[in-house]
Amino acid sequence: MKIEVVKKLSGIKADTLVAGVWAAGKNDKPEMTPAAAAVDKACGMVSAAIEAGDFTGKAGDIMALHAVKGFDCKRVLIVGLGAKDAMSEKTFIAAHRKVGKFARGGSVALTSAEWTVPERDEAWAARSAVREMLFASHKPQGLKTKGEPAKAITDIFWVSDKNPADDLQAGRIAAGAMLWAKELQDLPPNICDPQFLAQAAASAVEEFETAASKADKGRLTVKVLDKNAIDEAGMGGVIGVCKGSAVDPVFIELAWHGASEDKAPVVLVGKGVCFDAGGISLKPSRMMDQMKFDMSGGAVVMAAVKAAADMRLKENVVALVPAVENLPSGSAQKPADVITMMNGMTVEVLNTDAEGRLILADALTRACELNPAVCIDVATLTGACIVALGNDVSGLFCDDEALTAEMACAADSAHDPVWPLPMGGGYAKALESGVADIANIGWTGGAGASVAATFLSKFAPKCPWAHLDVAGTAQAASGKSGGTARPLPLLLEWLTARAVKGTAKAKGKKSSAKKSAK
Ligand code: BES
Ligand code: MN
Ligand code: ZN
């Protein structure tokens, strides 16, 4: 894909040109952005539509103009931005999603550098615009044998006198990673099983290696533990959950070595239940098909590491994904089984459908061995989180104030909302077991998402740790649109902000060292 910064609107040759219009505020009329004014100057069609009352600039409205004189474009998309003083990340992002859907592939010229969002710079605008437009423009063909996939966007022109080239590329990489995660999410469970997920990680490494310069070779690595190795490592949670399945589990470790070896890594843990039938505690069949999305956390953290590699982020980032199927069978684990986890704790499995926490517990124990600087897990963990927050907001569980604030910031920046929920404290009481160290479900009922997070907290590394429950947000709430790749936008905003901060610190260090040397 070609992404180019162009200084002037005149002379642009693109399939689609995008221009914005602000809606009327309290006392004024709709206002054209400079790009829309330029289009209007050439054809008069924008002001005519506004005067006729057909286009008000309301956020979410879009109008296509064709054969605009003086512009070498198939179409000009006039986009409503809402009132200027109410401009927000949400409106900016929604507008670019709409553009992605209306552009019909090919080349797109964006003038959204003019759509100023309070407290956001053009770097933010560039990466957000590209990420959201590219992700939304993709209409997957899936496994349909008829019809054609949507045409891909091939070129982007960013109209501005600034040059946010790195951020435009970051947006492209983020969209690519999101599409990869979504592809894995949407695949049916008879194809995307644990072995397939491991293969996908291996392919990502291979692809990176092929394209990498000499210096970058060997910096993206994957290690896959098979069932034997998982057993030998003592991962009783992973072994317990996979017992009903005919497909062997895997434990995937996908790592980007972007900094020196002694720098403590960012460890991302993702739930990789390729299908969750509930096990012996079988789920009802209504909507059971949705449990193919129970590997979303795993797909998202693998995609985050891939994106970190593609951006050559100066951080060590590791994705840990325990991948299993949770199925009933004569060999499946039973309610009341007691299993021994990798950290030596015993767990009474009172409900085999609370399987995510069992495999994540072992993955968090593995994370401890890596001495992370920070650890984040992503999991479609509880239906209770959907009851609490619905399908737009992910649950954030974190006892570290600074990390909570960073997550909230990244969520705002990516418009990938999260809301903090409590864990620990009294919730631990619910997990008491008569026979083992801990039970895998609460006996008190209620606060299911908090109880699950509290279970995980018993295994989490000592570093700042956050748990994201994405049961409600990993897939679209309705219709057939499938996986959302959330919370990948949040994770990538957080990771890049962290890397930038780290670089600034390192730079500061150097100069102060120089000073003291003088
Ligand atoms: N994968 C489910 C959670 C889930 C439910 C995700 C609906 C997306 C949509 C998880 O493994 C599960 O079954 N959780 C149980 C826990 C309960 C048995 C304590 C639940 O939420 O019902
Ligand atoms: Mn379950
Ligand atoms: Zn599950």
CSV table of N, CA, C and O and ligand atoms in Angstrom, one decimal, residues 271 276-278 283 291 294 326 352-356 381, ligand 2:
chain,number,residue,atom,x,y,z
A,271,LYS,N,-6.6,-15.3,26.3
A,271,LYS,CA,-7.4,-16.5,26.4
A,271,LYS,C,-7.6,-17.2,25.0
A,271,LYS,O,-8.1,-16.5,24.1
A,276,ASP,N,-15.7,-23.1,23.2
A,276,ASP,CA,-16.1,-23.3,24.6
A,276,ASP,C,-17.5,-23.8,24.7
A,276,ASP,O,-18.5,-23.1,24.7
A,277,ALA,N,-17.6,-25.2,24.7
A,277,ALA,CA,-19.0,-25.8,24.8
A,277,ALA,C,-19.4,-25.8,26.3
A,277,ALA,O,-20.5,-26.2,26.6
A,278,GLY,N,-18.4,-25.5,27.2
A,278,GLY,CA,-18.7,-25.5,28.6
A,278,GLY,C,-18.1,-26.8,29.3
A,278,GLY,O,-18.0,-26.8,30.5
A,283,LYS,N,-23.0,-25.9,28.1
A,283,LYS,CA,-23.8,-24.7,27.8
A,283,LYS,C,-25.0,-25.0,27.0
A,283,LYS,O,-25.1,-26.0,26.3
A,291,MET,N,-19.3,-19.2,20.8
A,291,MET,CA,-18.2,-19.6,21.6
A,291,MET,C,-16.9,-19.9,20.8
A,291,MET,O,-15.9,-20.3,21.3
A,294,ASP,N,-14.2,-17.5,21.6
A,294,ASP,CA,-13.6,-17.5,23.0
A,294,ASP,C,-12.0,-17.5,22.9
A,294,ASP,O,-11.4,-17.6,23.9
A,326,ASN,N,-12.8,-26.6,24.9
A,326,ASN,CA,-13.4,-27.0,26.2
A,326,ASN,C,-14.7,-27.8,25.8
A,326,ASN,O,-15.7,-27.2,25.5
A,352,THR,N,-17.1,-26.7,35.1
A,352,THR,CA,-16.1,-26.8,34.0
A,352,THR,C,-16.2,-25.7,32.9
A,352,THR,O,-15.4,-25.6,32.1
A,353,ASP,N,-17.3,-25.0,33.0
A,353,ASP,CA,-17.5,-23.8,32.1
A,353,ASP,C,-16.7,-22.6,32.5
A,353,ASP,O,-16.6,-21.6,31.8
A,354,ALA,N,-16.2,-22.6,33.7
A,354,ALA,CA,-15.3,-21.5,34.2
A,354,ALA,C,-13.9,-22.0,33.8
A,354,ALA,O,-13.0,-22.1,34.7
A,355,GLU,N,-13.6,-22.2,32.5
A,355,GLU,CA,-12.4,-22.8,32.1
A,355,GLU,C,-11.3,-21.7,31.8
A,355,GLU,O,-10.1,-22.0,31.9
A,356,GLY,N,-11.8,-20.5,31.4
A,356,GLY,CA,-10.8,-19.5,30.9
A,356,GLY,C,-9.8,-19.2,32.1
A,356,GLY,O,-8.6,-19.1,31.8
A,381,LEU,N,-13.9,-13.5,29.3
A,381,LEU,CA,-13.9,-14.3,30.5
A,381,LEU,C,-15.3,-14.6,31.1
A,381,LEU,O,-15.6,-15.8,31.5
B,2,MN,MN,-16.8,-21.3,29.7
